[in-house]
Every structure is written in structure tokens, then in C-alpha cells.
Short mmCIF file of C-alpha atoms and ligand atoms in Angstrom, two decimals:
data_model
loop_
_atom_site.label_atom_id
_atom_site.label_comp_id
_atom_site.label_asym_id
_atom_site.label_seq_id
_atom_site.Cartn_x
_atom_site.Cartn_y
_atom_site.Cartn_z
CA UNK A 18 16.84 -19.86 6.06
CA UNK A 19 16.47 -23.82 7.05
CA UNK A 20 14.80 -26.34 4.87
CA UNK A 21 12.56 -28.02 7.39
CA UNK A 22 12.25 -31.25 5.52
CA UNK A 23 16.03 -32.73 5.92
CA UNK A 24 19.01 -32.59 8.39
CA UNK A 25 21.05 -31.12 5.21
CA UNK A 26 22.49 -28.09 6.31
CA UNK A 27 22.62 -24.93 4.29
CA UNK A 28 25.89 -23.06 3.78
CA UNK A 29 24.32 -19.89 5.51
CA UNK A 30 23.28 -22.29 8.70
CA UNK A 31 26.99 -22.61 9.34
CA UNK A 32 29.60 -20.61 10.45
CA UNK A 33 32.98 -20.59 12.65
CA UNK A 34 30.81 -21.07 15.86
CA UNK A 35 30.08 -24.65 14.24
CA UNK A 36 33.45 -25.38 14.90
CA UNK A 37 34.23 -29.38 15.53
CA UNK A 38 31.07 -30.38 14.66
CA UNK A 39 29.94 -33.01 11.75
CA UNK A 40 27.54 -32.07 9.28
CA UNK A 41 25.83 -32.90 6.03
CA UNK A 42 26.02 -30.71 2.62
CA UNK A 43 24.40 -30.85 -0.61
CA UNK A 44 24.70 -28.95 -3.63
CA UNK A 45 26.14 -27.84 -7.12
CA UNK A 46 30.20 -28.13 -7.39
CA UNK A 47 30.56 -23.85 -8.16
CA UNK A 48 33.51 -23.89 -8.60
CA UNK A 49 37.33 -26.32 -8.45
CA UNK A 50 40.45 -24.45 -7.13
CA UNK A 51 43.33 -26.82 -7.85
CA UNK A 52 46.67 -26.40 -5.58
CA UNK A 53 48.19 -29.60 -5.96
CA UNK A 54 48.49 -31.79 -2.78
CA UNK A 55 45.47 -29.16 -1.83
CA UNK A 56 42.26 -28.57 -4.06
CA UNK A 57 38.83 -26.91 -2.32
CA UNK A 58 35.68 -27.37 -3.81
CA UNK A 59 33.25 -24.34 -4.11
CA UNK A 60 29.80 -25.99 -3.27
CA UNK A 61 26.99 -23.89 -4.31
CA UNK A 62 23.08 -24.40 -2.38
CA UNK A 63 20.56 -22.24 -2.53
CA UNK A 64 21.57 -20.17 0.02
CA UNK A 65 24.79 -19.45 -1.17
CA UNK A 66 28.61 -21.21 -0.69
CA UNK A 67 30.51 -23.69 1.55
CA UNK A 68 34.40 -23.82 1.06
CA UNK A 69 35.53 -27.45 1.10
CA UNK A 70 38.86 -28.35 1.81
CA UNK A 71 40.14 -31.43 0.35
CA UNK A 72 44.26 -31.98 1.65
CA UNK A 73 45.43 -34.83 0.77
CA UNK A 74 47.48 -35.95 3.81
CA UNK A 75 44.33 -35.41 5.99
CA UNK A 76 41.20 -36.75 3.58
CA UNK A 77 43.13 -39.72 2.29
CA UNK A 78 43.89 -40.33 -1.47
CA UNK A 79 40.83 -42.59 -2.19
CA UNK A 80 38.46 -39.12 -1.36
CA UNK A 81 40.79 -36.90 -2.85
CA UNK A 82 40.64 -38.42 -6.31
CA UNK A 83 37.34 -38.90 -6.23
CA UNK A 84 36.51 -35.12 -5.17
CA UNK A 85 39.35 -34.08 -7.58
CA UNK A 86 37.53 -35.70 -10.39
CA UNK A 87 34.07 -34.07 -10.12
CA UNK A 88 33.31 -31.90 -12.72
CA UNK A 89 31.74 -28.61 -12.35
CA UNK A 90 28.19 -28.24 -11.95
CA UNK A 91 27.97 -31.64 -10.74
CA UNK A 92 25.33 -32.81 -7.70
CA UNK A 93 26.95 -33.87 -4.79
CA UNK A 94 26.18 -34.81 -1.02
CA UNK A 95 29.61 -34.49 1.58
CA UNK A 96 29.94 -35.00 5.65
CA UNK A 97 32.66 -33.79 6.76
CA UNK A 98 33.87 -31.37 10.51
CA UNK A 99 33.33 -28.08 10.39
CA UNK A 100 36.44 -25.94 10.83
CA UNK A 101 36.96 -22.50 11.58
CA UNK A 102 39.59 -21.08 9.08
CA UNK A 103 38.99 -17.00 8.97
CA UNK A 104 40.83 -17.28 5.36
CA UNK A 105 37.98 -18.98 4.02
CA UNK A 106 34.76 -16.53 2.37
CA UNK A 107 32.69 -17.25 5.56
CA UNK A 108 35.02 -18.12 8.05
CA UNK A 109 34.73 -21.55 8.07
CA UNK A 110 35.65 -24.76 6.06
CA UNK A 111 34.63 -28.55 5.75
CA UNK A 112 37.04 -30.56 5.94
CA UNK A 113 35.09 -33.72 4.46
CA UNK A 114 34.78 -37.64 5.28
CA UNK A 115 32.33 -38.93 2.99
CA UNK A 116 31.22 -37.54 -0.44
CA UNK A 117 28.47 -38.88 -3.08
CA UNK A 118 28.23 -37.95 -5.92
CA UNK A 119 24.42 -37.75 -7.04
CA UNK A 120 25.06 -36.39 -10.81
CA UNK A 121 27.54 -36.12 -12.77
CA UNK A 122 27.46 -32.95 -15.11
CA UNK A 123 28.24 -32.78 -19.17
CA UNK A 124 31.62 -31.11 -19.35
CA UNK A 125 30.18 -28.74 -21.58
CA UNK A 126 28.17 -26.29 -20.17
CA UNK A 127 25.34 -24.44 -21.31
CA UNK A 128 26.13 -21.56 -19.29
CA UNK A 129 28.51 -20.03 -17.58
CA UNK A 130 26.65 -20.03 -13.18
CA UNK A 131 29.09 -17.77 -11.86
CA UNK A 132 28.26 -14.94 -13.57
CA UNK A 133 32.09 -14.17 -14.81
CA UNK A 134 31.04 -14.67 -18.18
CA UNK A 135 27.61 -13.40 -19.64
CA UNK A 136 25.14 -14.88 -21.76
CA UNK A 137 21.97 -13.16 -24.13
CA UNK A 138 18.87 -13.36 -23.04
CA UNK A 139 17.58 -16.20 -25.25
CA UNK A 140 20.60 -18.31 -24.69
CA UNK A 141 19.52 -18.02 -20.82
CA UNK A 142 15.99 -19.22 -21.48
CA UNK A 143 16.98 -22.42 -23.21
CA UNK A 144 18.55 -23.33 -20.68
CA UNK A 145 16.70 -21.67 -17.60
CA UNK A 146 17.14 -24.41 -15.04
CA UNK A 147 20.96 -23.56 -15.36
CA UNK A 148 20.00 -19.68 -15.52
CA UNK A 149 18.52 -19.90 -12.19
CA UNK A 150 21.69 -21.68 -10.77
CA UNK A 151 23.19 -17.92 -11.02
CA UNK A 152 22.99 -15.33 -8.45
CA UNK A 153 21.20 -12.44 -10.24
CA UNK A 154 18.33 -14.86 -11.51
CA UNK A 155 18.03 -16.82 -8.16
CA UNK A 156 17.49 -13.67 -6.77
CA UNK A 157 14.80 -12.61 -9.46
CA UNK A 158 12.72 -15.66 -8.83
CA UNK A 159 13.27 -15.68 -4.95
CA UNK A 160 12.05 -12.20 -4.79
CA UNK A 161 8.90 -13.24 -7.46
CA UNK A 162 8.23 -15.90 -4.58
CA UNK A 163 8.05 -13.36 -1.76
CA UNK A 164 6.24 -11.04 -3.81
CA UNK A 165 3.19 -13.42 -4.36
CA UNK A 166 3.24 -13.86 -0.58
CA UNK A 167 2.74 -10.58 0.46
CA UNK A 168 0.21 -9.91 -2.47
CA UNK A 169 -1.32 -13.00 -0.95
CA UNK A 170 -1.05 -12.18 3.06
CA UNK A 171 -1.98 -8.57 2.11
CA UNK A 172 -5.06 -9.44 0.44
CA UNK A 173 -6.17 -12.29 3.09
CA UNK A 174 -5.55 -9.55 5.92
CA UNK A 175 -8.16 -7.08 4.44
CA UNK A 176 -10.74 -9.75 4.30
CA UNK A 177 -10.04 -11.10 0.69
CA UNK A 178 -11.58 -15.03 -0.08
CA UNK A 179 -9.06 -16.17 -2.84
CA UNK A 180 -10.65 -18.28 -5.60
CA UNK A 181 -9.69 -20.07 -8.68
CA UNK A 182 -11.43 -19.92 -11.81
CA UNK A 183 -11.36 -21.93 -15.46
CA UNK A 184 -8.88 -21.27 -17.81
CA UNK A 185 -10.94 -22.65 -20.76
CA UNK A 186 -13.70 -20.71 -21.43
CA UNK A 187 -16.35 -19.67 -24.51
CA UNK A 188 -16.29 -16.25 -24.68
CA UNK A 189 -14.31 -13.09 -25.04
CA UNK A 190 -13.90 -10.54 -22.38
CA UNK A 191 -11.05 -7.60 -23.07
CA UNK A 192 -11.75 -6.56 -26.79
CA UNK A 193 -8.59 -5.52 -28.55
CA UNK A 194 -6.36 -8.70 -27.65
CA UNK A 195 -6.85 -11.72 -29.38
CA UNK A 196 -8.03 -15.33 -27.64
CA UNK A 197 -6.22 -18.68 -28.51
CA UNK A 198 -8.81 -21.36 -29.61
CA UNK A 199 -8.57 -24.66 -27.74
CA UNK A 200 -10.65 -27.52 -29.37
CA UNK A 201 -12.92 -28.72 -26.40
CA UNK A 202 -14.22 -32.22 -27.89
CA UNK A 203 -16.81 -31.68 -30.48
CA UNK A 204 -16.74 -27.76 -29.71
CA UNK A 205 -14.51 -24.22 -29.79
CA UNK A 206 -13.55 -22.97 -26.64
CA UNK A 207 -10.79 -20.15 -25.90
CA UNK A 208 -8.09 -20.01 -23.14
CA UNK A 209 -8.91 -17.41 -20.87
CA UNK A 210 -7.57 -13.54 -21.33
CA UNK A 211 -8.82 -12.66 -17.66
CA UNK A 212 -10.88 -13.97 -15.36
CA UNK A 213 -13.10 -10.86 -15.64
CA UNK A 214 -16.70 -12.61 -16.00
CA UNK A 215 -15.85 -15.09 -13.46
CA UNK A 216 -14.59 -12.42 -10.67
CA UNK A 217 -17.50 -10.56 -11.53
CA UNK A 218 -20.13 -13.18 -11.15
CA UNK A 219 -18.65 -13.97 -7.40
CA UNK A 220 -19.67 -10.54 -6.55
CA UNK A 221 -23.25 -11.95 -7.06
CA UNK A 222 -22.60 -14.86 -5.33
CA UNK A 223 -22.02 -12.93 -2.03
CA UNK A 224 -18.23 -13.37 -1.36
CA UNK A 225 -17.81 -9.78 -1.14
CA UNK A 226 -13.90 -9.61 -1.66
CA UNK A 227 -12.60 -12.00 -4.25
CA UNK A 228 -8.86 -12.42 -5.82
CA UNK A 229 -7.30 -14.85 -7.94
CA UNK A 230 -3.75 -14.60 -8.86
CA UNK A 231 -3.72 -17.28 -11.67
CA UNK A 232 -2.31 -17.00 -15.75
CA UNK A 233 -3.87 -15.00 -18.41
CA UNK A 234 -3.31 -15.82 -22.15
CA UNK A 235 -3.10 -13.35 -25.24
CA UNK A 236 -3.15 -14.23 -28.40
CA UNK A 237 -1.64 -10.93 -29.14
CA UNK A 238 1.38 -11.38 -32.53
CA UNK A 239 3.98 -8.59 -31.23
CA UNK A 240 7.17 -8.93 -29.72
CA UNK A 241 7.70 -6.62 -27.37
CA UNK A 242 9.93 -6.22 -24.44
CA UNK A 243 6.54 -6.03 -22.70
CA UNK A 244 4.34 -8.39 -23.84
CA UNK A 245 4.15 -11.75 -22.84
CA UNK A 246 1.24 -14.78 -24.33
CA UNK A 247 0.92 -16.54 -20.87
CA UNK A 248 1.27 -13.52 -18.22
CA UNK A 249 0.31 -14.01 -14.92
CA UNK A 250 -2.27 -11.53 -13.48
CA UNK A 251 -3.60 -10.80 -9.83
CA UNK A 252 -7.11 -9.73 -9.79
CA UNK A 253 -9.37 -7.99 -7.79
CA UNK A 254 -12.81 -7.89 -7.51
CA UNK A 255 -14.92 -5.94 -4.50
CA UNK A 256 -18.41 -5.39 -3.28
CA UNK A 257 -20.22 -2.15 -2.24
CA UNK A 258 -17.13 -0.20 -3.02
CA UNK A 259 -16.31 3.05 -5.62
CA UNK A 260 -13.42 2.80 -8.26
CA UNK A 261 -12.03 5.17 -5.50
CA UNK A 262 -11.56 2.82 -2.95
CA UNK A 263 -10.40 0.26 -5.44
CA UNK A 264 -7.59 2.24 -6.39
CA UNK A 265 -6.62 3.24 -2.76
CA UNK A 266 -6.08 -0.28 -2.40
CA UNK A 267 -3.79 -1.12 -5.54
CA UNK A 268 -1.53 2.04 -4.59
CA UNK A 269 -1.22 0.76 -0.94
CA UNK A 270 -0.64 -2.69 -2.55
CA UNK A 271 2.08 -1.78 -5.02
CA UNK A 272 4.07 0.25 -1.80
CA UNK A 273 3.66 -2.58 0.14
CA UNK A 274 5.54 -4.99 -2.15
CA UNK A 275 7.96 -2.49 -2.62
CA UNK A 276 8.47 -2.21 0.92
CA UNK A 277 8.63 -5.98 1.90
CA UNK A 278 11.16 -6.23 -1.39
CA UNK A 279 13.53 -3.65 0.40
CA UNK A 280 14.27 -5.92 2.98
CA UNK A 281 15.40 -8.84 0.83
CA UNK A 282 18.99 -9.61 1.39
CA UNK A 283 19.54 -10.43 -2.12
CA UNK A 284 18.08 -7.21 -3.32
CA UNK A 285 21.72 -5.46 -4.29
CA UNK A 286 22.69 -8.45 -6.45
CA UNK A 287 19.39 -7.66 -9.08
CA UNK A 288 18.37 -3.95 -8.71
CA UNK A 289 20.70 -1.12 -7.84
CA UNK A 290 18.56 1.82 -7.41
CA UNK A 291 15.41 0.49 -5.55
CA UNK A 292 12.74 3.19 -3.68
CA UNK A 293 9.79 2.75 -2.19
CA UNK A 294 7.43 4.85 -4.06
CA UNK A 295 5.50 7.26 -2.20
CA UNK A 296 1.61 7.26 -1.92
CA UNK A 297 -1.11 8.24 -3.03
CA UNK A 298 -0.39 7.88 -7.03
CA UNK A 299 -1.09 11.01 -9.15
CA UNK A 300 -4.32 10.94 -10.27
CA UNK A 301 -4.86 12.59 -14.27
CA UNK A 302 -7.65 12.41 -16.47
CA UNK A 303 -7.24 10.97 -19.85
CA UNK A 304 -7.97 14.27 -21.35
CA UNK A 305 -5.14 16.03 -18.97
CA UNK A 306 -3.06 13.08 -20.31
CA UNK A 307 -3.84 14.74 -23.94
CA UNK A 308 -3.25 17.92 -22.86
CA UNK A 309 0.12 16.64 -21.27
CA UNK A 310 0.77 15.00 -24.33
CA UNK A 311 0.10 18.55 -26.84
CA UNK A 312 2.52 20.72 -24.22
CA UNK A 313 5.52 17.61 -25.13
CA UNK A 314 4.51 17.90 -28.87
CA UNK A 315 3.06 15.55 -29.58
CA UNK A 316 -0.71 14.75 -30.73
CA UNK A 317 -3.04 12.32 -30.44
CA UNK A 318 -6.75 12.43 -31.11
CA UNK A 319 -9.18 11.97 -28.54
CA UNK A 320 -10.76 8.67 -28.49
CA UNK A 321 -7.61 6.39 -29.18
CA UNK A 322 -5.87 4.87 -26.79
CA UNK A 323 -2.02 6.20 -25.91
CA UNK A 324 0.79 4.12 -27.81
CA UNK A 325 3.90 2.61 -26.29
CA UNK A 326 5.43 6.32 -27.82
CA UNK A 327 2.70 8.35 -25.44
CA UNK A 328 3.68 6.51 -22.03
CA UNK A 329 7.18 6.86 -22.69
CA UNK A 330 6.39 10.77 -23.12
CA UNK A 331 3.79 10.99 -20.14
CA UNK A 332 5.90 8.85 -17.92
CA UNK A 333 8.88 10.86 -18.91
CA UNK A 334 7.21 13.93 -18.03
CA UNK A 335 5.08 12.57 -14.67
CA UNK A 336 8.44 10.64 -13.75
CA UNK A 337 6.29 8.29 -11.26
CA UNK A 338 3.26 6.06 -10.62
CA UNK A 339 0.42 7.69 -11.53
CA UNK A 340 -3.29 6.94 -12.82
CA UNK A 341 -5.25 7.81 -15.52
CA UNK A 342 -9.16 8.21 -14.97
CA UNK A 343 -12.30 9.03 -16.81
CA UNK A 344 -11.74 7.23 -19.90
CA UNK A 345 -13.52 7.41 -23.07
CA UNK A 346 -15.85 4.41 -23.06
CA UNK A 347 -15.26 3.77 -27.00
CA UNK A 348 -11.77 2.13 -25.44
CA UNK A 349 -12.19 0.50 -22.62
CA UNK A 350 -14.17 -2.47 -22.36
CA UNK A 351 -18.28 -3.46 -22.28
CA UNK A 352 -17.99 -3.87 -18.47
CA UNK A 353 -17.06 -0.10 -17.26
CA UNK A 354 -19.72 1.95 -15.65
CA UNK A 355 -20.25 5.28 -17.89
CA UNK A 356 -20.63 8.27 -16.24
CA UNK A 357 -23.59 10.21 -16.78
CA UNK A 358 -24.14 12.13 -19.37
CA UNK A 359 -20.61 11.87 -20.92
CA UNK A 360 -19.26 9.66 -23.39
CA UNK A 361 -16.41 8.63 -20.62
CA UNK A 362 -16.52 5.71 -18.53
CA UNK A 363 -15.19 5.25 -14.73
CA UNK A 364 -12.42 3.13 -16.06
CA UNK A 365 -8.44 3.37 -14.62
CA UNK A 366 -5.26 2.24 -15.82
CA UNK A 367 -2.28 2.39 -13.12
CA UNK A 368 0.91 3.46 -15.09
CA UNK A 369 4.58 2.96 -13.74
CA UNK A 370 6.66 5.74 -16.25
CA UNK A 371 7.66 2.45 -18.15
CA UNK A 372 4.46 0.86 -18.81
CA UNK A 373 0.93 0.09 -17.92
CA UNK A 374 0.81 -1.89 -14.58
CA UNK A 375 -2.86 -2.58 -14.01
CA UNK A 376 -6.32 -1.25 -15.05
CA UNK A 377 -9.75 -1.41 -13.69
CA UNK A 378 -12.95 0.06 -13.47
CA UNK A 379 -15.96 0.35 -11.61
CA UNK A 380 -18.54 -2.03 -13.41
CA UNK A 381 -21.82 -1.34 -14.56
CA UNK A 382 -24.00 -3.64 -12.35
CA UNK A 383 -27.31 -2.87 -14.27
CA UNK A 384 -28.55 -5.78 -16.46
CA UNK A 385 -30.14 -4.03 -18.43
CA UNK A 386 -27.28 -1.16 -18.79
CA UNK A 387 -24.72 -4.41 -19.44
CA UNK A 388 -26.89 -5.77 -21.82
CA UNK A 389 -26.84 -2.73 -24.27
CA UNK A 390 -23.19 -1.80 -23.54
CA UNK A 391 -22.13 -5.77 -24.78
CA UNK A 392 -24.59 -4.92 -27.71
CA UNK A 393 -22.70 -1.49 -28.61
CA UNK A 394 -19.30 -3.38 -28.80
CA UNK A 395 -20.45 -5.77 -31.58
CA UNK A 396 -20.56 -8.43 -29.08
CA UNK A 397 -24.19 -11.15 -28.82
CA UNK A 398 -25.29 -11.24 -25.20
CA UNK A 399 -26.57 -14.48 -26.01
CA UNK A 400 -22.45 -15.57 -25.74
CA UNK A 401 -22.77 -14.26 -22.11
CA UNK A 402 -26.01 -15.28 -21.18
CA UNK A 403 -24.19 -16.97 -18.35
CA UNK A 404 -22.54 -13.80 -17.06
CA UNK A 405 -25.68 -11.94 -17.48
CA UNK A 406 -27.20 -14.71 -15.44
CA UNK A 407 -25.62 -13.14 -12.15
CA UNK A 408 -27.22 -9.96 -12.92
CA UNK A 409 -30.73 -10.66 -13.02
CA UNK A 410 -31.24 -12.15 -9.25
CA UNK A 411 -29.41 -9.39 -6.90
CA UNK A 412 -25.83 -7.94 -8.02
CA UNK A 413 -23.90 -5.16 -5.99
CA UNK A 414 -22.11 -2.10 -7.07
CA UNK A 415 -18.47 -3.16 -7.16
CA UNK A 416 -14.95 -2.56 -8.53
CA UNK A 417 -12.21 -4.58 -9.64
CA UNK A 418 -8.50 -4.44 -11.05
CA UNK A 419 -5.94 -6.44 -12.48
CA UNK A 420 -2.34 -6.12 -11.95
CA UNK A 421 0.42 -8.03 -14.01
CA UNK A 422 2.42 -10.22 -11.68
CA UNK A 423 5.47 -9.75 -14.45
CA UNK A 424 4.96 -6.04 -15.34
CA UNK A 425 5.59 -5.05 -11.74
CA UNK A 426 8.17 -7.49 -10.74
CA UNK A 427 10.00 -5.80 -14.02
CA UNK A 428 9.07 -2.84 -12.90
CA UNK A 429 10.18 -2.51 -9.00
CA UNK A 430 13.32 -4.63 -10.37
CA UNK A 431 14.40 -2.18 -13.37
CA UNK A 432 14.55 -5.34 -15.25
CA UNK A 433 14.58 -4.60 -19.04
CA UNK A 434 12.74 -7.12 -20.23
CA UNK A 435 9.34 -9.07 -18.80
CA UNK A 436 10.91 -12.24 -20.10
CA UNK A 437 13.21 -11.66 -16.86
CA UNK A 438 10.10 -11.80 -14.96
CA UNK A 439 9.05 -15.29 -16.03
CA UNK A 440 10.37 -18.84 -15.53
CA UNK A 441 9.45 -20.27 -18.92
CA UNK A 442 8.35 -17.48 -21.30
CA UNK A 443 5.42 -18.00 -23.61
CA UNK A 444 6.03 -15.60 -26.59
CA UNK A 445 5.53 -14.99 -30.66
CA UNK A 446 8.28 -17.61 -30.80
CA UNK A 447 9.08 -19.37 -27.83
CA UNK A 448 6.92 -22.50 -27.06
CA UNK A 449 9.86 -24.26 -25.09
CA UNK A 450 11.25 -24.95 -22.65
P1 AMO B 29 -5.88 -5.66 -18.91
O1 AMO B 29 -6.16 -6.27 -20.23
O2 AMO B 29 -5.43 -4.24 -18.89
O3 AMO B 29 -7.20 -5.67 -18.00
O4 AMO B 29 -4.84 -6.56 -18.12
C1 AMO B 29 -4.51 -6.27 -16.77
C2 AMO B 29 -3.02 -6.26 -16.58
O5 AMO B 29 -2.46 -7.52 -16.93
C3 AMO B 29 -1.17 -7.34 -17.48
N1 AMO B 29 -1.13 -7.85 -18.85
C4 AMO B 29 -0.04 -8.36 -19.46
N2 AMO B 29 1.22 -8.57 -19.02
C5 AMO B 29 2.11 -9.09 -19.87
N3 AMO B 29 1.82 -9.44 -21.15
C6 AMO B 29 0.56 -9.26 -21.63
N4 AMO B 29 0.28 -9.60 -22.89
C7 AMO B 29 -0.43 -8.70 -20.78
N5 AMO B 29 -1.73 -8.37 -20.92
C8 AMO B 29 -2.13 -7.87 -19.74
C9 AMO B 29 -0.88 -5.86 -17.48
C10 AMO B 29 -2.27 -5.28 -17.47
O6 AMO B 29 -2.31 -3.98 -16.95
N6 AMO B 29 -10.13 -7.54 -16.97
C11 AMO B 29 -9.22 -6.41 -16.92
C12 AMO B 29 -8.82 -6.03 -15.52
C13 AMO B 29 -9.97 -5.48 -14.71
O7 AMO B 29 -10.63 -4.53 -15.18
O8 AMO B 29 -10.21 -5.99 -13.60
C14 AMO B 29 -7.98 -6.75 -17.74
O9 AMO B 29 -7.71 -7.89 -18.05
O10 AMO B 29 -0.17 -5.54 -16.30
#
């Protein structure tokens, strides 16, 4: 890796073959190693570590007191000649000229960056901008990076038009989870739980393919390992399509981040056991998932939705991805397509045997059809007048998902909590940093 905007070198740019040749450093002091009339500093980049060799007959004393002094964790910039030296960790040294020191750091240290000793989670995520000085967490937020790219390139190379929609909004749109009230001058408005009405009213507009990867807030009080009250989500929204072909692409999405993640150098240093999980998903119906359910022992009545208790069970027993279809429309939201003549709708939810990844649906594009399925909720289609809008003047059959950006980076990691997942969680009690 080369950061095109500087002639700073990274540690993984050099090597041996560099021999001779003067170059420029920057980066955290990792580590001291004190010999006397020798010390080396460990100087820690992004990349990873360059050995530098301070002796005190060849630096001369002014440098040598000066690097000597440093104290860990401080930012500093050194020239120096490369030197091959095969005892060194990559086979190479800098032996150094010049050195600035750009920060000094607090002797006392919030955290321990090498990993040696460990820390609890919350302890971590005070201080996160020294959390993601260590390996494991670099790792976790380099891979987060490359995930959103190939979510991103994936998408855009099946014809997908990304867009970006508000965050404050006036009305409702996943029943069950609570909204957080913003005040919006002289008025109430909400941040937004999902950009459902919005994806849904591009469909109208003619787009065809939509996506959005953008945050999603709860309001919802429990703290779970789980749950999260800014998540980010990536969603979906397609023309002229089934639920069907919807689903075919979330499965081929999900193995397709796996399989770009498997090639990550840094992989080893975060998840241990790491497969690519074969395609297609299972596919079960939520009354199989009942049935399921009854032959593990335990019961639950048809019409409620499954528990943290019931995926454990049905993942425990499926022991992969898999679906679950044909919902009952009583818990799934105003915006699935029933199927006729049933009280189920053609609603999804994608399941890892940990937790719910994604769910969709195929949406009822009837006015009329929307209009009385809002009204059997509770909800006043007067709030959504501006939704409904879309479906008066031409509106295709289409299909949509969202998948949590978190949930599955916890997921293909084996991270135990989603907290992991996130830079700066937004929980029950964390509102900083
Ligand atoms: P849903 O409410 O199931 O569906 O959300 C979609 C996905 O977003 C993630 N997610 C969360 N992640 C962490 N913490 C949370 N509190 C949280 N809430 C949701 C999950 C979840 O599966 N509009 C529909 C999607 C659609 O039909 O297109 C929706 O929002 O991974």
C-alpha cells in the first residue's frame, strides 16, 4: 500500500533491497528498546513497523538524546539510510539523520497499543482513537473500509444508481422500533429509522435500481450485544423484479464480501475461523421455522415474531445462513405485498445463526392496497400523503432489502459484540466520544 499524497514512505514500502538509500518516516513511537550506548525505536504507521537504530557513535549524541527522550506513543517524522540488517523484524533498519518530533504523548496512557496487555470493551471506546492504534482494531476498521467498497463496486456493476436521502423526516416507517424526535424550528420531526419511503418513492421516479448505504437511528431502550441507536444500513430498492430475485442478490452479495474479506492480509490478526459461506441460503417458511422450533421444544404461537431465544435455537439447529419467507403480515410492516388469500405477506428476513442480518419484502405497489394496509396498522395516510404521492401517477412492482453494515461485519468477523463493528457507538448510554 502507498499513500499517494506524500513522499513519506510506509514501513511495508521498504525492505533490504532499499539498501543505501535515504528516506522519510512518520509515525507513532510503538515501542523503546533501551541497550545503553544502543536504543532502537519501534515506529508504528499504518501499515505496520520500521526498526530504527539509534547508536550513539554513529547518530551523534545531540540525536541520540533527543530520540532517547521520546516517549511512547509520541508523533514523530525521521530521515535516515536504509540498511539491510537480517536481525531486524523485516530485514532492514534506519539508521536516522534527522528526527521531529510532531507530538509529544502524556506519559500516561489510556491504553495499552501493543496488544500485550488487554483492555474491556468500554475502556476501548473512550478512548477509540488510541483503540484503533492496535492491530486487531486497525484491522476491524480496515476491513469495514473494504467491505463498503465492494458492497459499493458490486452494486454499481449490476447497474445500481446510489442515492442519498434525508435523515430528518415526519413520519414513521418500521412499526415496533421507536423514532427519536428532533425539534425542526417551530415543528416535530423524527430522525430517520430507514430510508424505506424514500427508496421506495425512487422506484416511481424511474431510477430502476437504487441503494443508499447511509445511518439509521432507533430509538429502541435495550442493551444488547446487538443493538445499536445509530446503525448503519445498506439498502436496496429494485424495479420490475420478485422478492425472488431480490434475495438472489443479497445471498450473492453477502458471499461476495466474504470472499473479497478472505483475501485481506490482516484477516488472521481479527478472525480465526473465516469461510466463505456457500450459496444459495436455505430458504424456510416462518411456519417451518415454528415447526423447527416445536421439534427443539420449544413453543411459540403463531403470529409473534421469534425472540433473541428462537434464533439462537433455529440457528443452532440450521447452523448457517438461511431465510425465512412468507411471513404473517400482522408482523411485518404496512409496506409488504400480502399474498392472496392468506393472512401472510411476501416479506423475508436473512438470518446468520447469530442474528438477523437483513429483511425485505416485495412491496405492495397498489395505492389503493397501500392505503388500507397503512390504515390496518393504526397509522393516518394523511402522515404519508407524500409517499402515497408516488403511487398515484405510475409505480412498478419492485423489491427491496436492508442489510446492517455492523451486523454482518460482526458477523463474517465472529466479533462478539456490534459495538466492535462501529467507530463511535451510539447506545442506551453512550453519547460520547
Ligand atoms: P429492519 O428494521 O429489519 O428493516 O432493518 C434492516 C436491518 O438493519 C439492521 N438494523 C440494526 N442494526 C443494529 N442495531 C439496530 N438497532 C438495528 N436495527 C436494524 C439489521 C436489520 O436486519 N425498511 C426495512 C428494510 C427493507 O424492507 O428494505 C428495515 O428497515 O441488520
Amino acid at each position: 500500500m502507498k499513500l499517494s499524497v506524500t513522499d513519506r514512505k510506509y514501513s511495508t514500502e521498504l525492505s533490504a533491497a532499499n539498501d543505501s538509500e535515504r528516506v522519510n518516516i512518520a509515525g507513532w513511537v510503538h515501542e523503546k528498546r533501551d541497550l545503553g550506548g544502543l536504543f532502537f525505536l519501534i515506529i508504528r504507521d499504518r501499515e505496520g513497523y520500521v526498526q530504527v537504530t539509534f547508536h550513539k557513535r554513529t547518530v551523534g549524541k545531540e540525536l541520540f538524546e533527543q530520540g532517547r527522550k521520546i516517549p511512547r506513543e509520541s508523533v514523530v517524522s525521521i530521515k535516515g539510510i536504509i540498511r539491510a540488517e537480517p536481525k531486524a523484524p523485516n530485514g532492514y533498519e534506519l539508521i536516522p539523520d534527522h528526527l521531529d518530533v510532531l507530538s509529544v504523548a502524556s506519559q500516561i496512557l489510556p491504553l495499552d497499543t501493543t496488544g500485550k496487555v488487554g483492555a474491556e470493551l468500554d475502556t476501548r471506546l473512550d478512548a477509540r482513537f488510541m483503540d484503533v492504534r492496535t492491530e486487531r482494531t486497525k484491522h476491524i476498521f480496515m476491513i469495514r473500509s473494504r467491505m463498503l467498497k465492494t458492497v459499493r463496486n458490486f452494486l454499481i456493476d449490476r447497474g445500481f444508481v446510489e442515492i442519498n436521502t434525508p435523515k430528518i423526516v415526519s413520519a414513521a416507517t418500521e412499526g415496533g422500533t421507536a423514532l427519536f424526535p428532533i425539534t425542526y424550528f417551530e415543528r416535530e420531526a423524527f430522525l430517520n429509522q430507514s430510508p424505506q419511503l424514500y427508496k421506495q418513492m425512487l422506484i416511481a421516479s424511474g431510477l430502476d435500481a437504487v441503494f443508499e448505504i447511509a445511518p439509521i437511528f432507533r430509538a429502541e431502550e435495550h442493551d444488547t450485544t446487538k443493538h445499536l441507536n445509530e446503525a448503519t444500513s445498506i439498502d436496496v430498492e429494485v424495479a420490475f423484479v420478485t422478492m425472488e430475485d431480490v434475495m438472489q442478490l443479497l445471498e450473492s452479495l453477502v458471499a461476495h464480501v466474504y470472499a473479497e474479506i478472505a483475501s485481506y492480509p490482516g484477516l488472521k490478526s481479527v478472525a480465526l475461523d473465516f469461510e466463505v459461506p456457500p450459496t444459495p441460503f436455505r430458504r424456510i417458511t416462518y411456519d417451518q421455522a415454528i415447526e423447527l422450533l416445536a421439534a427443539e421444544g420449544t413453543e411459540l404461537e403463531w403470529g409473534e415474531d421469534f425472540s433473541t431465544a428462537h434464533e439462537h435455537i433455529l440457528g443452532k439447529a440450521i447452523g448457517e445462513h438461511y431465510f425465512i419467507i412468507d411471513w404473517p403480515c400482522t408482523i411485518k410492516p404496512f409496506y409488504a405485498q400480502p399474498i392472496d388469500g392468506t393472512d401472510l405477506c411476501d416479506a423475508f428476513d436473512l438470518m446468520h445463526p447469530r442474528l438477523e442480518l437483513s429483511s425485505g419484502s416485495q412491496r405492495v405497489h397498489s395505492y389503493e392496497l397501500l392505503k388500507e394496509r397503512i390504515e390496518s396498522k393504526g397509522l393516518a395516510p394523511e402522515s404519508f400523503e407524500f409517499y402515497l404521492n408516488a403511487f398515484r401517477f405510475g409505480m412498478p412492482p419492485h423489491a427491496g432489502w436492508g442489510l446492517g453494515v455492523e451486523r454482518l461485519l460482526m458477523t463474517v468477523l465472529g466479533l462478539e459484540n456490534v459495538r466492535e463493528a462501529v467507530l463511535f457507538p451510539r447506545d442506551r448510554r453512550r453519547l460520547v466520544p
